[in-house]
Amino acid sequence: MNLNAHNQTQLERFLDEKGAEYAPFDPTRAPRILKQLQIPTPPKRIIVQVIGTNGKGSTGRFLSLMLHQLGIKVGHFSSPHLLTLCERFWKNGAILSRDALNEAFLALDSMAESQLEQASYFEALTFLALKVFEDCEVLVLEAGLGGEFDSTTTCAKADLTLFSSISLDHQEILGNTLEEIATTKLKAMSKRAILGFQSEEPYGEKGKVAGIIQRISQKIAGEKQAKLEILDVIPSEISQWILARNYPHYQAQNLTLAYRGFLAAQDLLATKKIWNQEKLQRFAGKFALDCMLESLPLLDLQGRMQRFAPNVYLDVAHNVDAAYALVKQIKNDSFSQNKCVLVYNSYFDKNPYAILSILKPIIKRVEILEVPNERIIEKAQLEKILQELEIKFQEFKMIEKQENYLVCGSFSVVAEFLARFSKTSENEN
């Protein structure tokens, strides 16, 4: 938590004692605890669930920003966070405060702690999201790492499911093959769903993944009698908007998925009678793409190909597909004309050998950033991988003005980098 124990709120102390964020899936546990907590379920509320491997956070935040611009009360629950827990809870245009989260935690009910003791870290945060966003008209829930057994699925009935890019990740929990991982994610599909853009060049087989995932999604949609929309075209207006703001190319995919979700939300506002016909007619033009883009604020999420300094990019990429996307982005950016220094570390289960193999053409050398996390690969093992790939490496010490840097490998790597520079700035002041 990066907080001294005596400064922590009760919520923060409770979560620290939980330890690991994810516990083994038990689809009955979270609903059972939720029932005891007695969190109100507003009848007039739209729940949008965002599921996938990459792009969930950006898709959910883009959608939330669009809805907020119309004056809709909207909450966005995302994960993980970089520096503070508060980053996961965004409501009506702003991140909630520590005090607000702690108050909500204490207000779950008089038995909150005894009931929550049974829950995993992520399940407890799901309950907290349902509590702090209970007065919202639209709740955007980002799934953790799964789909059908995720607490955001078992504890909330989604009106709309948005599926971002699905790829290999968390195999130790979700399955060893793309088919297994896609199936468990897609089985969370609600009666209305939108399948976003899938990777077009994973593992060197262009289009293969997209085809696999589309077939599985269509099969599951048929079994559930769900209305499924599959995206295949990015509007030129969105591509231009992304380009004008120097966002990475893949954000056009996320923004397109969010916009299609925005249009679906328009229908749900009427179906759930959250807006009356007069208001729907009055705001109908606001849903047009050109109008929406004209008023859409900048994305307020850190670590998504974020330009931290003129010569430093931060990205939370931590799997093979994300590495491919980074290479495509960097190669098209003048930033990497002379290659860049990769400030890197990785969890041992994230296939760093494959990721570094993909990133090798754009990097000059690797500088290893020490990260205090039990899941981080042993330094000697990472060095062995770098030696095998014939990539120069050294320990990260500081940013040199004459070099260009890409910081990535996991949320923990970006978080550690940001924390170090925050401390540096404090000391300088």
GROMACS .gro file of N, CA and C in nm, residues 40-180:
model
  423
   40PRO      N    1  -2.793  -0.289  -0.124
   40PRO     CA    2  -2.911  -0.264  -0.207
   40PRO      C    3  -2.881  -0.278  -0.357
   41THR      N    4  -2.976  -0.329  -0.431
   41THR     CA    5  -2.963  -0.341  -0.577
   41THR      C    6  -3.067  -0.251  -0.642
   42PRO      N    7  -3.027  -0.133  -0.689
   42PRO     CA    8  -3.124  -0.039  -0.750
   42PRO      C    9  -3.188  -0.102  -0.873
   43PRO      N   10  -3.322  -0.097  -0.884
   43PRO     CA   11  -3.389  -0.156  -1.001
   43PRO      C   12  -3.360  -0.080  -1.130
   44LYS      N   13  -3.339   0.051  -1.119
   44LYS     CA   14  -3.312   0.132  -1.237
   44LYS      C   15  -3.162   0.160  -1.244
   45ARG      N   16  -3.088   0.061  -1.288
   45ARG     CA   17  -2.944   0.076  -1.302
   45ARG      C   18  -2.895  -0.016  -1.414
   46ILE      N   19  -2.803   0.035  -1.493
   46ILE     CA   20  -2.742  -0.043  -1.601
   46ILE      C   21  -2.606  -0.092  -1.553
   47ILE      N   22  -2.581  -0.221  -1.568
   47ILE     CA   23  -2.449  -0.275  -1.536
   47ILE      C   24  -2.382  -0.320  -1.665
   48VAL      N   25  -2.264  -0.262  -1.690
   48VAL     CA   26  -2.183  -0.299  -1.805
   48VAL      C   27  -2.059  -0.369  -1.752
   49GLN      N   28  -2.035  -0.491  -1.797
   49GLN     CA   29  -1.917  -0.564  -1.755
   49GLN      C   30  -1.816  -0.566  -1.869
   50VAL      N   31  -1.691  -0.537  -1.838
   50VAL     CA   32  -1.583  -0.538  -1.938
   50VAL      C   33  -1.490  -0.654  -1.905
   51ILE      N   34  -1.474  -0.744  -2.002
   51ILE     CA   35  -1.396  -0.866  -1.983
   51ILE      C   36  -1.293  -0.877  -2.096
   52GLY      N   37  -1.176  -0.931  -2.066
   52GLY     CA   38  -1.075  -0.951  -2.169
   52GLY      C   39  -0.939  -0.969  -2.107
   53THR      N   40  -0.836  -0.964  -2.189
   53THR     CA   41  -0.698  -0.978  -2.142
   53THR      C   42  -0.628  -0.842  -2.145
   54ASN      N   43  -0.638  -0.774  -2.258
   54ASN     CA   44  -0.578  -0.641  -2.272
   54ASN      C   45  -0.685  -0.539  -2.311
   55GLY      N   46  -0.670  -0.416  -2.263
   55GLY     CA   47  -0.759  -0.308  -2.305
   55GLY      C   48  -0.884  -0.288  -2.220
   56LYS      N   49  -0.901  -0.366  -2.115
   56LYS     CA   50  -1.022  -0.353  -2.032
   56LYS      C   51  -1.032  -0.216  -1.965
   57GLY      N   52  -0.922  -0.174  -1.903
   57GLY     CA   53  -0.924  -0.048  -1.830
   57GLY      C   54  -0.956   0.071  -1.919
   58SER      N   55  -0.889   0.079  -2.034
   58SER     CA   56  -0.911   0.191  -2.126
   58SER      C   57  -1.053   0.189  -2.182
   59THR      N   58  -1.102   0.069  -2.219
   59THR     CA   59  -1.238   0.058  -2.273
   59THR      C   60  -1.339   0.105  -2.170
   60GLY      N   61  -1.326   0.057  -2.048
   60GLY     CA   62  -1.420   0.097  -1.943
   60GLY      C   63  -1.415   0.244  -1.912
   61ARG      N   64  -1.295   0.302  -1.912
   61ARG     CA   65  -1.284   0.445  -1.880
   61ARG      C   66  -1.335   0.532  -1.994
   62PHE      N   67  -1.306   0.493  -2.119
   62PHE     CA   68  -1.361   0.568  -2.232
   62PHE      C   69  -1.514   0.571  -2.224
   63LEU      N   70  -1.574   0.455  -2.199
   63LEU     CA   71  -1.720   0.448  -2.189
   63LEU      C   72  -1.771   0.534  -2.074
   64SER      N   73  -1.705   0.527  -1.961
   64SER     CA   74  -1.746   0.606  -1.845
   64SER      C   75  -1.737   0.756  -1.873
   65LEU      N   76  -1.631   0.798  -1.942
   65LEU     CA   77  -1.617   0.939  -1.977
   65LEU      C   78  -1.728   0.986  -2.070
   66MET      N   79  -1.766   0.901  -2.165
   66MET     CA   80  -1.875   0.935  -2.257
   66MET      C   81  -2.005   0.955  -2.181
   67LEU      N   82  -2.035   0.862  -2.092
   67LEU     CA   83  -2.160   0.868  -2.016
   67LEU      C   84  -2.161   0.988  -1.923
   68HIS      N   85  -2.047   1.015  -1.861
   68HIS     CA   86  -2.037   1.130  -1.770
   68HIS      C   87  -2.063   1.261  -1.843
   69GLN      N   88  -2.020   1.270  -1.969
   69GLN     CA   89  -2.041   1.392  -2.046
   69GLN      C   90  -2.189   1.422  -2.068
   70LEU      N   91  -2.273   1.319  -2.059
   70LEU     CA   92  -2.418   1.339  -2.075
   70LEU      C   93  -2.487   1.367  -1.942
   71GLY      N   94  -2.410   1.373  -1.836
   71GLY     CA   95  -2.469   1.400  -1.705
   71GLY      C   96  -2.523   1.275  -1.638
   72ILE      N   97  -2.487   1.158  -1.691
   72ILE     CA   98  -2.530   1.032  -1.632
   72ILE      C   99  -2.442   1.002  -1.510
   73LYS      N  100  -2.503   0.958  -1.402
   73LYS     CA  101  -2.426   0.920  -1.284
   73LYS      C  102  -2.361   0.784  -1.313
   74VAL      N  103  -2.229   0.783  -1.319
   74VAL     CA  104  -2.159   0.662  -1.361
   74VAL      C  105  -2.042   0.631  -1.269
   75GLY      N  106  -2.025   0.502  -1.239
   75GLY     CA  107  -1.911   0.456  -1.161
   75GLY      C  108  -1.830   0.357  -1.242
   76HIS      N  109  -1.699   0.362  -1.230
   76HIS     CA  110  -1.610   0.271  -1.303
   76HIS      C  111  -1.518   0.202  -1.203
   77PHE      N  112  -1.530   0.070  -1.196
   77PHE     CA  113  -1.445  -0.013  -1.110
   77PHE      C  114  -1.343  -0.082  -1.199
   78SER      N  115  -1.213  -0.057  -1.174
   78SER     CA  116  -1.107  -0.112  -1.257
   78SER      C  117  -0.998  -0.173  -1.170
   79SER      N  118  -0.907  -0.244  -1.232
   79SER     CA  119  -0.796  -0.304  -1.156
   79SER      C  120  -0.683  -0.343  -1.252
   80PRO      N  121  -0.561  -0.362  -1.197
   80PRO     CA  122  -0.520  -0.324  -1.061
   80PRO      C  123  -0.488  -0.175  -1.055
   81HIS      N  124  -0.434  -0.131  -0.942
   81HIS     CA  125  -0.395   0.009  -0.931
   81HIS      C  126  -0.244   0.021  -0.939
   82LEU      N  127  -0.195   0.141  -0.961
   82LEU     CA  128  -0.051   0.164  -0.968
   82LEU      C  129   0.005   0.214  -0.835
   83LEU      N  130  -0.050   0.323  -0.783
   83LEU     CA  131   0.005   0.381  -0.660
   83LEU      C  132  -0.090   0.373  -0.541
   84THR      N  133  -0.219   0.397  -0.563
   84THR     CA  134  -0.312   0.393  -0.451
   84THR      C  135  -0.438   0.316  -0.490
   85LEU      N  136  -0.499   0.255  -0.391
   85LEU     CA  137  -0.621   0.178  -0.410
   85LEU      C  138  -0.732   0.263  -0.471
   86CYS      N  139  -0.731   0.391  -0.441
   86CYS     CA  140  -0.837   0.482  -0.488
   86CYS      C  141  -0.850   0.482  -0.640
   87GLU      N  142  -0.740   0.454  -0.711
   87GLU     CA  143  -0.742   0.456  -0.857
   87GLU      C  144  -0.845   0.359  -0.915
   88ARG      N  145  -0.883   0.258  -0.839
   88ARG     CA  146  -0.977   0.157  -0.888
   88ARG      C  147  -1.122   0.205  -0.886
   89PHE      N  148  -1.148   0.315  -0.818
   89PHE     CA  149  -1.286   0.360  -0.798
   89PHE      C  150  -1.304   0.502  -0.852
   90TRP      N  151  -1.360   0.512  -0.970
   90TRP     CA  152  -1.379   0.640  -1.040
   90TRP      C  153  -1.530   0.666  -1.047
   91LYS      N  154  -1.572   0.782  -1.001
   91LYS     CA  155  -1.715   0.812  -0.996
   91LYS      C  156  -1.743   0.954  -1.044
   92ASN      N  157  -1.825   0.964  -1.146
   92ASN     CA  158  -1.868   1.094  -1.198
   92ASN      C  159  -1.751   1.188  -1.226
   93GLY      N  160  -1.647   1.133  -1.288
   93GLY     CA  161  -1.537   1.217  -1.334
   93GLY      C  162  -1.419   1.228  -1.242
   94ALA      N  163  -1.421   1.162  -1.127
   94ALA     CA  164  -1.309   1.176  -1.033
   94ALA      C  165  -1.285   1.046  -0.957
   95ILE      N  166  -1.161   1.028  -0.913
   95ILE     CA  167  -1.126   0.912  -0.831
   95ILE      C  168  -1.174   0.938  -0.688
   96LEU      N  169  -1.232   0.838  -0.626
   96LEU     CA  170  -1.283   0.853  -0.489
   96LEU      C  171  -1.167   0.864  -0.389
   97SER      N  172  -1.194   0.929  -0.279
   97SER     CA  173  -1.091   0.950  -0.177
   97SER      C  174  -1.077   0.828  -0.086
   98ARG      N  175  -0.967   0.822  -0.015
   98ARG     CA  176  -0.946   0.714   0.082
   98ARG      C  177  -1.054   0.714   0.188
   99ASP      N  178  -1.092   0.833   0.234
   99ASP     CA  179  -1.195   0.843   0.337
   99ASP      C  180  -1.329   0.791   0.287
  100ALA      N  181  -1.363   0.824   0.162
  100ALA     CA  182  -1.490   0.779   0.106
  100ALA      C  183  -1.494   0.627   0.096
  101LEU      N  184  -1.383   0.567   0.055
  101LEU     CA  185  -1.377   0.422   0.045
  101LEU      C  186  -1.385   0.357   0.182
  102ASN      N  187  -1.316   0.415   0.278
  102ASN     CA  188  -1.317   0.359   0.413
  102ASN      C  189  -1.455   0.367   0.475
  103GLU      N  190  -1.523   0.479   0.454
  103GLU     CA  191  -1.659   0.494   0.506
  103GLU      C  192  -1.753   0.391   0.446
  104ALA      N  193  -1.738   0.368   0.315
  104ALA     CA  194  -1.822   0.269   0.249
  104ALA      C  195  -1.793   0.129   0.302
  105PHE      N  196  -1.666   0.101   0.328
  105PHE     CA  197  -1.627  -0.028   0.383
  105PHE      C  198  -1.693  -0.051   0.519
  106LEU      N  199  -1.689   0.050   0.604
  106LEU     CA  200  -1.746   0.039   0.737
  106LEU      C  201  -1.898   0.031   0.734
  107ALA      N  202  -1.957   0.086   0.627
  107ALA     CA  203  -2.102   0.092   0.616
  107ALA      C  204  -2.164  -0.031   0.549
  108LEU      N  205  -2.082  -0.125   0.505
  108LEU     CA  206  -2.138  -0.243   0.438
  108LEU      C  207  -2.246  -0.307   0.525
  109ASP      N  208  -2.218  -0.331   0.649
  109ASP     CA  209  -2.317  -0.361   0.754
  109ASP      C  210  -2.241  -0.385   0.882
  110SER      N  211  -2.310  -0.404   0.989
  110SER     CA  212  -2.245  -0.416   1.119
  110SER      C  213  -2.156  -0.539   1.128
  111MET      N  214  -2.175  -0.634   1.035
  111MET     CA  215  -2.095  -0.757   1.035
  111MET      C  216  -1.995  -0.758   0.920
  112ALA      N  217  -1.966  -0.642   0.865
  112ALA     CA  218  -1.884  -0.636   0.742
  112ALA      C  219  -1.755  -0.715   0.753
  113GLU      N  220  -1.677  -0.689   0.858
  113GLU     CA  221  -1.545  -0.753   0.865
  113GLU      C  222  -1.556  -0.903   0.884
  114SER      N  223  -1.650  -0.949   0.970
  114SER     CA  224  -1.662  -1.093   0.992
  114SER      C  225  -1.706  -1.166   0.866
  115GLN      N  226  -1.790  -1.102   0.785
  115GLN     CA  227  -1.832  -1.163   0.660
  115GLN      C  228  -1.721  -1.156   0.555
  116LEU      N  229  -1.655  -1.044   0.549
  116LEU     CA  230  -1.553  -1.025   0.446
  116LEU      C  231  -1.426  -1.106   0.472
  117GLU      N  232  -1.409  -1.153   0.594
  117GLU     CA  233  -1.293  -1.237   0.625
  117GLU      C  234  -1.287  -1.359   0.533
  118GLN      N  235  -1.403  -1.403   0.488
  118GLN     CA  236  -1.410  -1.522   0.403
  118GLN      C  237  -1.375  -1.490   0.257
  119ALA      N  238  -1.382  -1.363   0.222
  119ALA     CA  239  -1.365  -1.322   0.082
  119ALA      C  240  -1.219  -1.305   0.044
  120SER      N  241  -1.192  -1.316  -0.087
  120SER     CA  242  -1.059  -1.284  -0.137
  120SER      C  243  -1.044  -1.132  -0.144
  121TYR      N  244  -0.924  -1.087  -0.164
  121TYR     CA  245  -0.894  -0.944  -0.179
  121TYR      C  246  -0.983  -0.883  -0.288
  122PHE      N  247  -0.984  -0.946  -0.406
  122PHE     CA  248  -1.060  -0.890  -0.518
  122PHE      C  249  -1.210  -0.897  -0.493
  123GLU      N  250  -1.256  -1.004  -0.430
  123GLU     CA  251  -1.399  -1.013  -0.399
  123GLU      C  252  -1.441  -0.902  -0.303
  124ALA      N  253  -1.358  -0.873  -0.204
  124ALA     CA  254  -1.389  -0.766  -0.110
  124ALA      C  255  -1.400  -0.632  -0.183
  125LEU      N  256  -1.312  -0.609  -0.281
  125LEU     CA  257  -1.319  -0.484  -0.356
  125LEU      C  258  -1.442  -0.480  -0.446
  126THR      N  259  -1.486  -0.595  -0.496
  126THR     CA  260  -1.609  -0.600  -0.575
  126THR      C  261  -1.727  -0.558  -0.490
  127PHE      N  262  -1.735  -0.610  -0.367
  127PHE     CA  263  -1.843  -0.569  -0.275
  127PHE      C  264  -1.836  -0.419  -0.249
  128LEU      N  265  -1.716  -0.368  -0.231
  128LEU     CA  266  -1.698  -0.226  -0.204
  128LEU      C  267  -1.746  -0.143  -0.322
  129ALA      N  268  -1.718  -0.190  -0.444
  129ALA     CA  269  -1.764  -0.118  -0.564
  129ALA      C  270  -1.917  -0.114  -0.569
  130LEU      N  271  -1.981  -0.225  -0.540
  130LEU     CA  272  -2.127  -0.229  -0.541
  130LEU      C  273  -2.185  -0.132  -0.437
  131LYS      N  274  -2.112  -0.114  -0.328
  131LYS     CA  275  -2.157  -0.021  -0.224
  131LYS      C  276  -2.135   0.125  -0.262
  132VAL      N  277  -2.013   0.161  -0.303
  132VAL     CA  278  -1.983   0.303  -0.329
  132VAL      C  279  -2.054   0.354  -0.455
  133PHE      N  280  -2.092   0.263  -0.545
  133PHE     CA  281  -2.158   0.304  -0.669
  133PHE      C  282  -2.308   0.274  -0.667
  134GLU      N  283  -2.365   0.250  -0.549
  134GLU     CA  284  -2.505   0.208  -0.544
  134GLU      C  285  -2.602   0.317  -0.591
  135ASP      N  286  -2.560   0.442  -0.595
  135ASP     CA  287  -2.648   0.549  -0.642
  135ASP      C  288  -2.622   0.586  -0.788
  136CYS      N  289  -2.540   0.508  -0.857
  136CYS     CA  290  -2.509   0.537  -0.997
  136CYS      C  291  -2.615   0.480  -1.090
  137GLU      N  292  -2.639   0.550  -1.201
  137GLU     CA  293  -2.732   0.501  -1.302
  137GLU      C  294  -2.667   0.396  -1.391
  138VAL      N  295  -2.536   0.409  -1.410
  138VAL     CA  296  -2.461   0.310  -1.487
  138VAL      C  297  -2.337   0.270  -1.407
  139LEU      N  298  -2.316   0.139  -1.395
  139LEU     CA  299  -2.199   0.087  -1.326
  139LEU      C  300  -2.117   0.006  -1.425
  140VAL      N  301  -1.993   0.049  -1.448
  140VAL     CA  302  -1.902  -0.020  -1.539
  140VAL      C  303  -1.806  -0.102  -1.454
  141LEU      N  304  -1.819  -0.235  -1.464
  141LEU     CA  305  -1.739  -0.327  -1.383
  141LEU      C  306  -1.635  -0.397  -1.470
  142GLU      N  307  -1.510  -0.380  -1.437
  142GLU     CA  308  -1.404  -0.451  -1.507
  142GLU      C  309  -1.378  -0.583  -1.434
  143ALA      N  310  -1.388  -0.694  -1.506
  143ALA     CA  311  -1.357  -0.823  -1.446
  143ALA      C  312  -1.212  -0.828  -1.404
  144GLY      N  313  -1.182  -0.915  -1.307
  144GLY     CA  314  -1.044  -0.926  -1.260
  144GLY      C  315  -0.959  -0.995  -1.365
  145LEU      N  316  -0.937  -1.125  -1.348
  145LEU     CA  317  -0.858  -1.196  -1.448
  145LEU      C  318  -0.940  -1.303  -1.520
  146GLY      N  319  -1.061  -1.328  -1.473
  146GLY     CA  320  -1.141  -1.436  -1.531
  146GLY      C  321  -1.263  -1.389  -1.605
  147GLY      N  322  -1.366  -1.470  -1.598
  147GLY     CA  323  -1.491  -1.441  -1.668
  147GLY      C  324  -1.607  -1.502  -1.594
  148GLU      N  325  -1.639  -1.627  -1.625
  148GLU     CA  326  -1.759  -1.688  -1.569
  148GLU      C  327  -1.755  -1.702  -1.417
  149PHE      N  328  -1.636  -1.718  -1.356
  149PHE     CA  329  -1.628  -1.734  -1.211
  149PHE      C  330  -1.579  -1.608  -1.140
  150ASP      N  331  -1.557  -1.502  -1.213
  150ASP     CA  332  -1.510  -1.376  -1.155
  150ASP      C  333  -1.619  -1.319  -1.064
  151SER      N  334  -1.580  -1.253  -0.956
  151SER     CA  335  -1.680  -1.200  -0.863
  151SER      C  336  -1.765  -1.090  -0.926
  152THR      N  337  -1.711  -1.019  -1.026
  152THR     CA  338  -1.794  -0.919  -1.094
  152THR      C  339  -1.903  -0.986  -1.177
  153THR      N  340  -1.887  -1.114  -1.208
  153THR     CA  341  -1.988  -1.190  -1.282
  153THR      C  342  -2.088  -1.255  -1.187
  154THR      N  343  -2.036  -1.318  -1.081
  154THR     CA  344  -2.123  -1.393  -0.991
  154THR      C  345  -2.202  -1.303  -0.896
  155CYS      N  346  -2.159  -1.177  -0.880
  155CYS     CA  347  -2.225  -1.086  -0.785
  155CYS      C  348  -2.308  -0.977  -0.852
  156ALA      N  349  -2.305  -0.969  -0.983
  156ALA     CA  350  -2.381  -0.865  -1.053
  156ALA      C  351  -2.428  -0.919  -1.188
  157LYS      N  352  -2.553  -0.898  -1.218
  157LYS     CA  353  -2.608  -0.943  -1.345
  157LYS      C  354  -2.593  -0.832  -1.447
  158ALA      N  355  -2.503  -0.853  -1.541
  158ALA     CA  356  -2.474  -0.749  -1.641
  158ALA      C  357  -2.588  -0.736  -1.742
  159ASP      N  358  -2.614  -0.613  -1.783
  159ASP     CA  359  -2.709  -0.587  -1.891
  159ASP      C  360  -2.638  -0.588  -2.025
  160LEU      N  361  -2.507  -0.563  -2.020
  160LEU     CA  362  -2.426  -0.555  -2.141
  160LEU      C  363  -2.285  -0.602  -2.108
  161THR      N  364  -2.228  -0.686  -2.195
  161THR     CA  365  -2.090  -0.731  -2.178
  161THR      C  366  -2.005  -0.683  -2.294
  162LEU      N  367  -1.894  -0.620  -2.263
  162LEU     CA  368  -1.797  -0.577  -2.364
  162LEU      C  369  -1.674  -0.666  -2.350
  163PHE      N  370  -1.634  -0.731  -2.460
  163PHE     CA  371  -1.515  -0.816  -2.459
  163PHE      C  372  -1.403  -0.746  -2.535
  164SER      N  373  -1.298  -0.712  -2.463
  164SER     CA  374  -1.180  -0.654  -2.528
  164SER      C  375  -1.092  -0.769  -2.578
  165SER      N  376  -0.970  -0.739  -2.618
  165SER     CA  377  -0.879  -0.839  -2.673
  165SER      C  378  -0.854  -0.953  -2.573
  166ILE      N  379  -0.869  -1.076  -2.621
  166ILE     CA  380  -0.848  -1.195  -2.538
  166ILE      C  381  -0.725  -1.269  -2.589
  167SER      N  382  -0.635  -1.303  -2.497
  167SER     CA  383  -0.513  -1.374  -2.536
  167SER      C  384  -0.463  -1.457  -2.419
  168LEU      N  385  -0.348  -1.521  -2.437
  168LEU     CA  386  -0.290  -1.604  -2.332
  168LEU      C  387  -0.240  -1.518  -2.216
  169ASP      N  388  -0.287  -1.550  -2.097
  169ASP     CA  389  -0.243  -1.484  -1.976
  169ASP      C  390  -0.306  -1.557  -1.858
  170HIS      N  391  -0.240  -1.557  -1.744
  170HIS     CA  392  -0.290  -1.625  -1.624
  170HIS      C  393  -0.324  -1.772  -1.652
  171GLN      N  394  -0.239  -1.839  -1.731
  171GLN     CA  395  -0.266  -1.979  -1.765
  171GLN      C  396  -0.276  -2.068  -1.643
  172GLU      N  397  -0.204  -2.033  -1.535
  172GLU     CA  398  -0.206  -2.117  -1.415
  172GLU      C  399  -0.344  -2.121  -1.351
  173ILE      N  400  -0.430  -2.025  -1.386
  173ILE     CA  401  -0.565  -2.018  -1.329
  173ILE      C  402  -0.671  -2.045  -1.434
  174LEU      N  403  -0.653  -1.990  -1.555
  174LEU     CA  404  -0.760  -1.991  -1.655
  174LEU      C  405  -0.751  -2.106  -1.755
  175GLY      N  406  -0.636  -2.169  -1.767
  175GLY     CA  407  -0.621  -2.276  -1.866
  175GLY      C  408  -0.497  -2.256  -1.950
  176ASN      N  409  -0.451  -2.363  -2.010
  176ASN     CA  410  -0.324  -2.358  -2.083
  176ASN      C  411  -0.337  -2.319  -2.230
  177THR      N  412  -0.457  -2.321  -2.283
  177THR     CA  413  -0.474  -2.291  -2.425
  177THR      C  414  -0.561  -2.167  -2.444
  178LEU      N  415  -0.548  -2.107  -2.561
  178LEU     CA  416  -0.631  -1.992  -2.593
  178LEU      C  417  -0.779  -2.029  -2.589
  179GLU      N  418  -0.812  -2.148  -2.638
  179GLU     CA  419  -0.952  -2.193  -2.638
  179GLU      C  420  -1.009  -2.200  -2.497
  180GLU      N  421  -0.929  -2.252  -2.403
  180GLU     CA  422  -0.976  -2.263  -2.263
  180GLU      C  423  -0.995  -2.124  -2.202
   0.00000   0.00000   0.00000
